[in-house]
Amino acid sequence: MENTNGFHLDDVIHHLKEYLPVQAPLKDFVHHNTLHAFQSFEFHEALSHASSIFGYRVYLSLKEYRKLHQNGAITVEELNRSIANRKGSNAIDPWRKLLLEEEFADYKIPRIGFLRSKIIDFSQIDFDVLVHPILFRIIGSYLDQGIATWNFPAQEEGLLASLRKIENNGLASFFNTKKARLLLFDHETTIPSLLAYYFKNNTALYQQYLFDQQFAHPGWSGMFSVLEDQPVGLLDQRKTELKEIIQLELLLELDQLFLKYGEEWKGFDYDFSKYAKDLFQINKLTVEDELYRIWQEAYEWTYYHSVLNGILDGNHAFVDQSKPIFQALFCIDDRECSIRRHVENANPLAKTFGTAGFFNVAFYFQPFGGKFFTKSCPAPLDPNYLIQEVACKSKIKQEIHFHKRTNSLLLGWILTHTLGVWSGLKLAWHIFFPGKTSTQVSSFKHMNKDAQLTIKHEGNFTEDGKQIGFTVWEMADRLEELLSTIGLTEQFAPLIYFVGHGSSSLNNTHYAGYDCGACSGRPGSVNARVMGSIANYR
């Protein structure tokens, strides 16, 4: 643990990781609450706290709320009820005047970023412009999963060790000054020793600056944080430590400072302590806070009552479902609810159920010819089971444009002037006549419907001990858990469907957000097929 005059680096790193977003690589995707650090607070307190720290806009503006009120989206009755609930029935008139007439500031100055902005103003060096492009390219190359033509060297030794090897063997350098480069090679260099250039011995500012720095790019920092704790987030794993990305960024920032002030520069003489802030101080409740809370609650209750009244006023004819013609299990995805309602409305004798889209079978999946295993269950789970795709006769279509030799000097030049022209014509054609291509990512390509799956365990295991397939008892156990959880324990229909869902995309890197979150951002097709086979097993 690096301690410097009351500054405990490990404690600060731990605290920083609590607030950074859980930004995992898109290999295993699941929606996550980015404000997880505030989950211990009551709802409105959490919003106020997050807004004060990060400057997030957590409510609509007063102008927007007032417009909703004028349009009837927030009724007079619910607004009065909201005031009475929070301030008492005798306070309705004065608070209505504040809500409808008074003007208040809509924006809070965030605490995060304040200190670093003062250093940037003082030095007249924009670290974001000068440092981030270099930093992000280094990190992206280091975490590369096979897209780059050349591999990042010495990956297994860590980020800084890899950079030392590059700097030692390369003709060019990531640094502009000799002093910054020497600090990289000096194993006595620590994060506190680098921060001393900014604040001398005023360690009280160290934590605030590190939060400012890392939240200038929360995605990259959050990803390093996640991979440090969960290295399986990468197929081709890397040694990742949040400390190393912090130290590298400090070195790149100091490189710019040495370039401006000279390599004999010993640090700032200016005292930045007047810009110190308690980042996590709990705010006192203000009039503005109360206004936003009243408006938001009135808005929500207006909507709730309109929906509930619509349900009560609807026509709910009784349908005897004691003998359904079929039953279907859908993932509890936001789109599936409307499909379920449509199915049951189109045929009242059909009955649908909602459940997590991995259908209670957690496993890793290995497609035919695939080198790596992919998780097909909720991201936090680490199952000890593997389902393999075998006996697949179809071949993956290849696109010559993505051959590794297209980046070579001679062949790359030739292909650019030959196939490149054809690529341009294909691109123009697909703009006006879209269609499937070999580069398209589609849930239908996740598994070949004609291939076989190793669902039943035949005594085989992988080299790392994963069991291939499920035993009969394990099959029965998972099926029983699934059906009892959704209440399907009697009156079985002749046909029962397991319906997974997925997505397709040609150029959206975030397409996994439209796949199944219960399957780590992958289609639920394999899980649906596995559970269907288990249910049919005799």
Coordinates of C-alpha atoms in Angstrom, one line a residue:
M1 CA 0.0 0.0 0.0
E2 CA 1.4 3.4 -1.0
N3 CA 0.9 5.8 1.9
T4 CA 2.1 9.4 1.7
N5 CA 1.3 11.8 4.6
G6 CA -2.2 10.5 5.1
F7 CA -2.8 9.7 1.5
H8 CA -3.7 6.0 1.2
L9 CA -3.6 5.1 -2.5
D10 CA -5.3 1.7 -2.2
D11 CA -8.2 3.2 -0.3
V12 CA -8.6 5.9 -2.9
I13 CA -8.5 3.3 -5.7
H14 CA -11.1 1.3 -3.9
H15 CA -13.3 4.3 -3.5
L16 CA -12.8 5.4 -7.1
K17 CA -13.8 1.9 -8.4
E18 CA -17.1 2.2 -6.4
Y19 CA -18.1 5.3 -8.4
L20 CA -16.8 4.4 -11.8
P21 CA -19.3 2.9 -14.2
V22 CA -19.2 -0.9 -14.6
Q23 CA -18.1 -0.6 -18.2
A24 CA -17.4 -4.2 -19.3
P25 CA -16.3 -5.0 -22.9
L26 CA -19.1 -5.8 -25.2
K27 CA -18.2 -9.5 -25.1
D28 CA -20.6 -10.1 -22.2
F29 CA -23.1 -7.3 -22.3
V30 CA -25.8 -6.5 -19.8
H31 CA -27.6 -3.3 -18.8
H32 CA -26.3 -2.0 -15.6
N33 CA -27.2 0.8 -13.2
T34 CA -24.4 3.4 -13.7
L35 CA -25.4 5.1 -10.4
H36 CA -24.8 1.9 -8.4
A37 CA -22.7 3.9 -5.9
F38 CA -25.8 5.7 -4.8
Q39 CA -28.1 2.7 -4.2
S40 CA -27.9 3.0 -0.5
F41 CA -29.7 6.4 -0.6
E42 CA -33.4 7.1 -0.9
F43 CA -34.4 7.8 -4.5
H44 CA -34.5 11.6 -4.5
E45 CA -31.5 11.8 -2.2
A46 CA -29.5 9.6 -4.6
L47 CA -30.4 11.9 -7.6
S48 CA -29.4 15.0 -5.7
H49 CA -26.2 13.5 -4.5
A50 CA -25.2 12.3 -8.0
S51 CA -26.1 15.7 -9.5
S52 CA -23.9 17.6 -7.1
I53 CA -20.9 15.3 -7.6
F54 CA -21.1 14.8 -11.4
G55 CA -23.3 17.7 -12.6
Y56 CA -25.8 15.2 -14.0
R57 CA -29.2 16.5 -15.0
V58 CA -31.5 14.2 -13.0
Y59 CA -34.9 15.9 -13.6
L60 CA -36.7 17.7 -16.3
S61 CA -36.3 21.5 -16.2
L62 CA -39.0 23.6 -14.4
K63 CA -40.0 24.9 -17.8
E64 CA -40.6 21.4 -19.1
Y65 CA -42.6 20.4 -16.0
R66 CA -44.8 23.5 -16.3
K67 CA -45.4 22.8 -20.0
L68 CA -46.5 19.2 -19.1
H69 CA -48.8 20.6 -16.5
Q70 CA -50.4 23.0 -19.0
N71 CA -50.9 20.1 -21.4
G72 CA -52.6 17.9 -18.8
A73 CA -49.7 15.4 -18.5
I74 CA -49.5 16.5 -14.8
T75 CA -53.0 17.1 -13.4
V76 CA -54.0 19.7 -10.9
E77 CA -55.2 16.9 -8.5
E78 CA -51.9 15.0 -8.6
L79 CA -49.8 18.2 -8.2
N80 CA -51.9 19.2 -5.1
R81 CA -51.6 15.7 -3.8
S82 CA -47.8 15.7 -4.2
I83 CA -47.5 19.1 -2.4
A84 CA -49.7 17.8 0.5
N85 CA -47.7 14.6 0.8
R86 CA -44.4 16.4 1.1
K87 CA -45.3 19.8 2.7
G88 CA -48.7 19.3 4.2
S89 CA -52.2 20.3 3.0
N90 CA -51.9 23.8 4.4
A91 CA -48.9 24.5 2.1
I92 CA -50.6 23.9 -1.2
D93 CA -51.2 27.5 -2.2
P94 CA -47.8 28.9 -1.4
W95 CA -46.0 26.0 -3.0
R96 CA -48.2 26.1 -6.1
K97 CA -47.0 29.7 -6.6
L98 CA -43.4 28.5 -6.3
L99 CA -43.9 25.6 -8.7
L100 CA -45.8 27.6 -11.3
E101 CA -44.3 31.1 -11.2
E102 CA -40.9 31.4 -9.5
E103 CA -37.6 31.1 -11.5
F104 CA -34.7 29.0 -10.2
A105 CA -31.4 27.8 -11.6
D106 CA -31.6 24.5 -13.4
Y107 CA -27.9 23.6 -13.3
K108 CA -25.5 22.7 -10.5
I109 CA -21.7 23.2 -10.9
P110 CA -20.3 19.6 -10.5
R111 CA -17.7 18.9 -7.9
I112 CA -15.9 16.4 -10.1
G113 CA -13.6 18.1 -12.6
F114 CA -13.4 21.4 -10.8
L115 CA -9.9 21.2 -9.5
R116 CA -8.5 19.8 -12.7
S117 CA -10.1 22.5 -14.7
K118 CA -8.3 25.1 -12.5
I119 CA -5.0 23.5 -13.2
I120 CA -5.7 23.4 -16.9
D121 CA -6.6 27.1 -16.8
F122 CA -3.5 28.0 -14.8
S123 CA -1.1 26.1 -17.0
Q124 CA -2.9 26.8 -20.3
I125 CA -2.4 23.2 -21.3
D126 CA -5.5 21.3 -22.3
F127 CA -4.8 17.8 -21.1
D128 CA -7.9 16.4 -22.7
V129 CA -6.8 17.5 -26.2
L130 CA -3.1 16.7 -25.9
V131 CA -3.1 13.6 -23.7
H132 CA -6.4 11.7 -24.3
P133 CA -5.7 10.8 -28.0
I134 CA -2.4 9.2 -27.1
L135 CA -3.7 7.5 -23.9
F136 CA -6.8 6.1 -25.7
R137 CA -4.8 4.7 -28.6
I138 CA -2.4 3.0 -26.2
I139 CA -5.2 1.5 -24.1
G140 CA -7.1 0.4 -27.1
S141 CA -4.1 -1.3 -28.7
Y142 CA -3.2 -3.0 -25.4
L143 CA -6.7 -4.4 -25.0
D144 CA -7.0 -5.4 -28.7
Q145 CA -8.8 -8.7 -29.2
G146 CA -7.3 -9.6 -32.6
I147 CA -8.5 -6.7 -34.8
A148 CA -5.1 -5.1 -35.1
T149 CA -2.6 -6.4 -37.6
W150 CA 0.3 -6.3 -35.1
N151 CA 0.0 -7.5 -31.6
F152 CA 0.8 -5.2 -28.7
P153 CA 4.1 -6.6 -27.2
A154 CA 4.7 -8.0 -23.7
Q155 CA 0.9 -8.0 -22.9
E156 CA 1.2 -10.6 -20.2
E157 CA 3.6 -8.3 -18.1
G158 CA 1.1 -5.5 -17.7
L159 CA 0.6 -2.1 -19.4
L160 CA 3.5 -0.2 -18.0
A161 CA 5.9 -3.1 -18.5
S162 CA 4.7 -3.4 -22.1
L163 CA 5.3 0.4 -22.7
R164 CA 8.8 0.1 -21.3
K165 CA 9.6 -2.6 -23.7
I166 CA 8.2 -0.5 -26.6
E167 CA 10.1 2.6 -25.5
N168 CA 13.3 0.6 -25.1
N169 CA 13.2 -1.1 -28.5
G170 CA 11.4 1.5 -30.6
L171 CA 12.9 4.3 -32.7
A172 CA 10.1 6.7 -31.7
S173 CA 8.6 7.6 -28.3
F174 CA 5.2 8.3 -26.8
F175 CA 6.8 11.1 -24.8
N176 CA 8.1 14.5 -25.9
T177 CA 10.6 14.9 -23.1
K178 CA 13.4 12.8 -21.8
K179 CA 12.4 13.4 -18.2
A180 CA 9.0 11.9 -18.6
R181 CA 10.5 8.9 -20.3
L182 CA 13.0 8.4 -17.5
L183 CA 10.2 8.5 -15.0
L184 CA 8.5 5.7 -16.8
F185 CA 11.6 3.5 -16.5
D186 CA 12.2 4.5 -12.9
H187 CA 10.6 1.7 -10.8
E188 CA 10.6 4.1 -7.8
T189 CA 8.1 6.3 -9.6
T190 CA 4.7 6.1 -7.8
I191 CA 1.4 7.9 -8.2
P192 CA 1.9 10.0 -5.1
S193 CA 5.4 11.0 -6.3
L194 CA 3.9 12.2 -9.7
L195 CA 1.0 14.0 -7.9
A196 CA 3.6 15.9 -5.9
Y197 CA 4.5 17.9 -9.0
Y198 CA 1.0 19.3 -9.0
F199 CA 0.4 20.0 -5.3
K200 CA 3.9 19.6 -3.6
N201 CA 3.1 18.0 -0.2
N202 CA -0.6 19.0 -0.1
T203 CA -1.8 15.4 -0.2
A204 CA -5.4 16.5 0.7
L205 CA -5.8 17.3 -3.0
Y206 CA -4.6 14.0 -4.4
Q207 CA -7.8 12.1 -4.2
Q208 CA -9.8 15.0 -5.7
Y209 CA -7.5 15.2 -8.6
L210 CA -7.5 11.5 -9.3
F211 CA -11.3 11.5 -9.4
D212 CA -11.3 14.6 -11.7
Q213 CA -8.8 12.9 -14.0
Q214 CA -10.5 9.5 -14.3
F215 CA -14.0 10.8 -14.7
A216 CA -12.8 12.8 -17.7
H217 CA -13.0 9.4 -19.4
P218 CA -15.1 7.2 -17.2
G219 CA -15.7 4.6 -19.9
W220 CA -12.0 3.6 -20.3
S221 CA -11.3 3.8 -16.5
G222 CA -14.4 1.9 -15.8
M223 CA -13.4 -0.8 -18.2
F224 CA -9.9 -1.2 -16.7
S225 CA -11.6 -1.3 -13.3
V226 CA -13.9 -4.1 -14.3
L227 CA -11.2 -6.2 -16.1
E228 CA -9.0 -5.9 -13.1
D229 CA -11.6 -7.7 -11.0
Q230 CA -13.0 -9.9 -13.8
P231 CA -10.3 -10.7 -16.3
V232 CA -12.6 -13.3 -18.0
G233 CA -14.3 -10.2 -19.5
L234 CA -11.8 -10.6 -22.4
L235 CA -11.4 -13.7 -24.5
D236 CA -7.7 -13.0 -25.0
Q237 CA -7.0 -11.9 -21.5
R238 CA -4.7 -9.0 -20.4
K239 CA -3.2 -8.0 -17.0
T240 CA -5.1 -4.8 -16.2
E241 CA -4.7 -2.6 -13.2
L242 CA -6.5 0.8 -12.7
K243 CA -3.3 2.1 -11.0
E244 CA -1.4 1.6 -14.2
I245 CA -3.7 3.7 -16.4
I246 CA -3.6 6.4 -13.7
Q247 CA 0.2 6.4 -13.6
L248 CA 0.4 6.4 -17.4
E249 CA -2.0 9.4 -17.7
L250 CA 0.0 11.3 -15.0
L251 CA 3.2 10.7 -17.0
L252 CA 1.6 11.9 -20.2
E253 CA 0.3 15.0 -18.5
L254 CA 3.7 15.8 -16.9
D255 CA 5.3 15.3 -20.2
Q256 CA 3.2 18.2 -21.5
L257 CA 4.2 20.3 -18.4
F258 CA 7.9 19.5 -18.9
L259 CA 7.6 20.4 -22.5
K260 CA 6.2 23.8 -21.6
Y261 CA 8.2 24.7 -18.4
G262 CA 11.4 22.8 -19.2
E263 CA 12.8 19.5 -17.8
E264 CA 14.2 21.3 -14.7
W265 CA 10.6 22.2 -13.6
K266 CA 10.0 21.0 -10.1
G267 CA 6.3 21.5 -9.9
F268 CA 3.7 24.2 -9.4
D269 CA 4.4 27.0 -7.0
Y270 CA 0.8 28.0 -6.9
D271 CA -1.4 26.8 -4.0
F272 CA -4.5 25.1 -5.4
S273 CA -5.9 24.3 -1.9
K274 CA -8.6 27.1 -2.2
Y275 CA -10.2 24.9 -4.9
A276 CA -10.5 21.9 -2.6
K277 CA -13.9 20.3 -2.4
D278 CA -15.4 17.6 -0.3
L279 CA -16.6 15.5 -3.3
F280 CA -19.0 13.3 -1.2
Q281 CA -20.5 15.8 1.2
I282 CA -24.2 15.3 1.7
N283 CA -26.3 18.3 0.5
K284 CA -28.8 20.0 2.6
L285 CA -32.3 20.0 1.2
T286 CA -33.0 23.2 -0.7
V287 CA -36.2 24.8 -2.0
E288 CA -35.2 23.9 -5.6
D289 CA -34.7 20.2 -4.5
E290 CA -38.2 20.2 -3.1
L291 CA -39.7 21.7 -6.2
Y292 CA -38.2 19.1 -8.5
R293 CA -39.3 16.2 -6.2
I294 CA -42.9 17.5 -6.1
W295 CA -43.0 17.9 -9.9
Q296 CA -41.6 14.5 -10.5
E297 CA -43.9 12.7 -8.1
A298 CA -46.9 14.5 -9.5
Y299 CA -45.8 13.5 -13.0
E300 CA -45.4 9.9 -12.2
W301 CA -48.7 9.5 -10.2
T302 CA -50.6 11.2 -13.1
Y303 CA -49.2 8.5 -15.4
Y304 CA -49.8 5.7 -12.9
H305 CA -53.5 6.6 -12.3
S306 CA -54.2 7.0 -16.0
V307 CA -52.8 3.5 -16.7
L308 CA -54.6 1.9 -13.7
N309 CA -57.9 3.6 -14.6
G310 CA -57.6 2.4 -18.1
I311 CA -57.1 -1.2 -16.9
L312 CA -60.1 -0.9 -14.6
D313 CA -62.3 0.5 -17.3
G314 CA -61.3 -2.1 -19.9
N315 CA -63.3 -5.1 -21.1
H316 CA -62.0 -8.2 -19.2
A317 CA -64.1 -11.1 -20.4
F318 CA -63.4 -14.3 -18.6
V319 CA -61.6 -16.9 -20.8
D320 CA -61.4 -20.5 -19.7
Q321 CA -57.7 -21.4 -20.0
S322 CA -58.0 -24.8 -18.3
K323 CA -57.2 -26.4 -21.7
P324 CA -54.8 -24.0 -23.5
I325 CA -54.0 -24.9 -27.1
F326 CA -50.4 -23.9 -26.6
Q327 CA -48.2 -22.3 -24.0
A328 CA -45.1 -20.1 -24.6
L329 CA -42.2 -18.9 -22.4
F330 CA -40.8 -15.5 -23.4
C331 CA -37.8 -13.7 -22.0
I332 CA -38.7 -10.8 -19.7
D333 CA -37.4 -8.3 -22.2
D334 CA -39.3 -5.0 -22.7
R335 CA -40.3 -5.9 -26.2
E336 CA -41.6 -9.4 -25.4
C337 CA -44.4 -8.0 -23.2
S338 CA -46.2 -6.5 -26.2
I339 CA -45.7 -9.7 -28.1
R340 CA -47.2 -11.7 -25.3
R341 CA -50.2 -9.4 -25.1
H342 CA -50.7 -9.6 -28.8
V343 CA -50.5 -13.5 -28.8
E344 CA -53.0 -13.8 -26.0
N345 CA -55.3 -11.2 -27.6
A346 CA -55.2 -12.9 -31.0
N347 CA -56.0 -16.3 -29.4
P348 CA -57.5 -16.3 -25.9
L349 CA -56.8 -20.0 -25.6
A350 CA -53.0 -19.4 -25.8
K351 CA -51.2 -18.8 -22.5
T352 CA -47.8 -17.0 -22.2
F353 CA -45.2 -16.7 -19.4
G354 CA -42.3 -14.5 -18.7
T355 CA -38.9 -15.7 -17.5
A356 CA -35.3 -14.8 -17.8
G357 CA -34.2 -15.6 -21.3
F358 CA -31.5 -18.0 -20.5
F359 CA -34.3 -20.4 -19.4
N360 CA -32.5 -21.5 -16.2
V361 CA -29.7 -23.3 -18.1
A362 CA -26.4 -21.5 -17.5
F363 CA -23.5 -22.6 -19.6
Y364 CA -20.7 -21.5 -21.9
F365 CA -21.3 -22.0 -25.6
Q366 CA -18.7 -23.0 -28.2
P367 CA -19.8 -22.7 -31.8
F368 CA -18.5 -25.1 -34.4
G369 CA -14.9 -24.2 -35.2
G370 CA -14.8 -21.6 -32.5
K371 CA -11.6 -21.1 -30.5
F372 CA -13.2 -19.4 -27.5
F373 CA -16.2 -20.1 -25.2
T374 CA -18.9 -17.5 -24.9
K375 CA -21.1 -17.0 -21.9
S376 CA -24.8 -17.7 -22.5
C377 CA -26.3 -16.8 -19.1
P378 CA -26.4 -13.8 -16.8
A379 CA -23.0 -12.0 -16.7
P380 CA -22.3 -12.4 -13.0
L381 CA -22.6 -16.2 -13.2
D382 CA -19.6 -18.4 -14.0
P383 CA -21.1 -21.8 -14.9
N384 CA -19.0 -25.0 -15.0
Y385 CA -20.9 -26.3 -18.0
L386 CA -20.2 -26.1 -21.8
I387 CA -22.5 -26.7 -24.7
Q388 CA -20.7 -27.4 -28.0
E389 CA -22.0 -27.1 -31.5
V390 CA -21.0 -30.2 -33.5
A391 CA -21.8 -31.9 -36.8
C392 CA -22.1 -28.5 -38.6
K393 CA -21.8 -28.8 -42.3
S394 CA -22.2 -25.1 -43.3
K395 CA -19.1 -22.9 -43.6
I396 CA -18.8 -19.3 -42.4
K397 CA -18.7 -17.0 -45.4
Q398 CA -15.4 -15.1 -45.7
E399 CA -14.9 -11.6 -47.0
I400 CA -11.5 -11.1 -48.7
H401 CA -11.6 -7.4 -47.8
F402 CA -10.9 -8.4 -44.2
H403 CA -7.9 -10.7 -45.0
K404 CA -4.9 -9.7 -42.9
R405 CA -2.8 -9.2 -46.0
T406 CA -5.0 -6.3 -47.1
N407 CA -2.9 -4.2 -44.7
S408 CA 0.4 -5.2 -46.2
L409 CA 2.3 -2.7 -48.4
L410 CA 2.2 -4.3 -51.8
L411 CA -0.9 -6.5 -51.7
G412 CA -2.8 -3.8 -49.8
W413 CA -2.1 -1.4 -52.6
I414 CA -3.2 -3.8 -55.2
L415 CA -6.4 -4.8 -53.4
T416 CA -7.3 -1.2 -52.8
H417 CA -7.3 -0.5 -56.5
T418 CA -9.1 -3.6 -57.5
L419 CA -11.4 -5.0 -54.9
G420 CA -11.7 -1.5 -53.4
V421 CA -13.6 -0.3 -56.5
W422 CA -15.9 -3.3 -56.2
S423 CA -16.5 -2.6 -52.5
G424 CA -17.5 1.0 -53.3
L425 CA -20.0 -0.2 -55.9
K426 CA -21.4 -2.7 -53.4
L427 CA -21.7 0.0 -50.7
A428 CA -23.6 2.3 -53.1
W429 CA -25.9 -0.6 -54.1
H430 CA -26.7 -1.5 -50.4
I431 CA -27.6 2.1 -49.6
F432 CA -30.5 1.9 -52.0
F433 CA -31.2 -1.8 -51.8
P434 CA -30.3 -3.1 -48.4
G435 CA -29.7 -6.8 -48.0
K436 CA -27.8 -9.4 -46.0
T437 CA -24.0 -9.5 -46.4
S438 CA -21.2 -11.7 -44.9
T439 CA -20.2 -8.8 -42.7
Q440 CA -23.6 -8.6 -41.0
V441 CA -23.9 -9.5 -37.4
S442 CA -27.1 -11.5 -36.9
S443 CA -28.7 -13.6 -34.1
F444 CA -29.5 -16.2 -36.8
K445 CA -25.7 -16.7 -37.2
H446 CA -25.1 -17.4 -33.5
M447 CA -26.1 -21.1 -34.0
N448 CA -26.7 -23.2 -37.0
K449 CA -30.2 -24.7 -36.7
D450 CA -29.1 -27.9 -38.5
A451 CA -26.1 -28.5 -36.2
Q452 CA -26.2 -30.8 -33.2
L453 CA -25.6 -29.6 -29.6
T454 CA -23.9 -31.6 -26.9
I455 CA -26.8 -31.3 -24.4
K456 CA -26.5 -34.6 -22.6
H457 CA -23.3 -35.2 -20.6
E458 CA -21.5 -38.3 -21.9
G459 CA -18.6 -38.1 -19.4
N460 CA -16.5 -35.6 -21.3
F461 CA -14.8 -32.5 -19.8
T462 CA -12.7 -29.7 -21.2
E463 CA -9.1 -29.2 -20.3
D464 CA -10.0 -26.6 -17.7
G465 CA -12.6 -28.9 -16.1
K466 CA -15.8 -27.7 -17.6
Q467 CA -18.4 -30.4 -17.9
I468 CA -19.7 -30.9 -21.5
G469 CA -23.5 -31.1 -21.3
F470 CA -25.8 -31.9 -18.4
T471 CA -26.6 -35.1 -16.7
V472 CA -30.1 -36.4 -16.7
W473 CA -30.6 -35.4 -13.1
E474 CA -29.2 -31.9 -13.8
M475 CA -31.6 -31.6 -16.7
A476 CA -34.6 -32.5 -14.6
D477 CA -33.5 -30.2 -11.8
R478 CA -33.3 -27.2 -14.1
L479 CA -36.5 -27.9 -15.8
E480 CA -38.4 -28.3 -12.5
E481 CA -36.9 -25.0 -11.2
L482 CA -37.9 -23.1 -14.4
L483 CA -41.5 -24.4 -14.5
S484 CA -42.2 -24.1 -10.8
T485 CA -40.8 -20.5 -10.8
I486 CA -43.4 -19.4 -13.4
G487 CA -46.2 -21.5 -12.0
L488 CA -46.5 -23.9 -14.9
T489 CA -46.9 -27.1 -12.9
E490 CA -50.2 -28.4 -14.3
Q491 CA -52.6 -28.2 -17.2
F492 CA -49.8 -28.5 -19.8
A493 CA -50.7 -27.7 -23.4
P494 CA -49.9 -30.1 -26.2
L495 CA -47.3 -27.6 -27.4
I496 CA -45.0 -25.5 -25.2
Y497 CA -42.6 -23.0 -26.9
F498 CA -39.4 -21.5 -25.6
V499 CA -39.0 -18.2 -27.4
G500 CA -35.6 -16.5 -27.3
H501 CA -34.8 -13.2 -29.0
G502 CA -31.8 -11.5 -30.6
S503 CA -30.9 -8.7 -33.1
S504 CA -29.0 -8.0 -36.2
S505 CA -26.8 -5.2 -37.3
L506 CA -24.4 -4.2 -40.0
N507 CA -22.5 -1.3 -38.4
N508 CA -23.7 -0.8 -34.8
T509 CA -21.1 -1.9 -32.2
H510 CA -23.7 -1.7 -29.5
Y511 CA -26.1 -4.2 -31.1
A512 CA -25.6 -6.6 -28.2
G513 CA -27.8 -4.2 -26.2
Y514 CA -30.7 -5.5 -28.3
D515 CA -29.9 -9.1 -27.7
C516 CA -30.7 -11.0 -24.5
G517 CA -29.4 -9.4 -21.3
A518 CA -29.9 -12.7 -19.5
C519 CA -27.6 -14.4 -22.0
S520 CA -24.8 -11.8 -21.6
G521 CA -25.9 -9.8 -24.6
R522 CA -26.2 -12.8 -26.9
P523 CA -29.3 -14.3 -28.6
G524 CA -31.3 -16.7 -26.5
S525 CA -31.6 -19.2 -29.3
V526 CA -29.1 -21.7 -27.9
N527 CA -30.7 -21.6 -24.4
A528 CA -34.2 -22.0 -25.9
R529 CA -33.1 -25.0 -27.9
V530 CA -31.2 -26.6 -25.0
M531 CA -34.2 -26.2 -22.6
G532 CA -36.6 -27.5 -25.3
S533 CA -34.4 -30.6 -25.8
I534 CA -34.3 -31.1 -22.0
A535 CA -38.1 -30.9 -21.7
N536 CA -38.5 -33.4 -24.5
Y537 CA -35.8 -35.8 -23.2
R538 CA -37.1 -39.3 -22.4

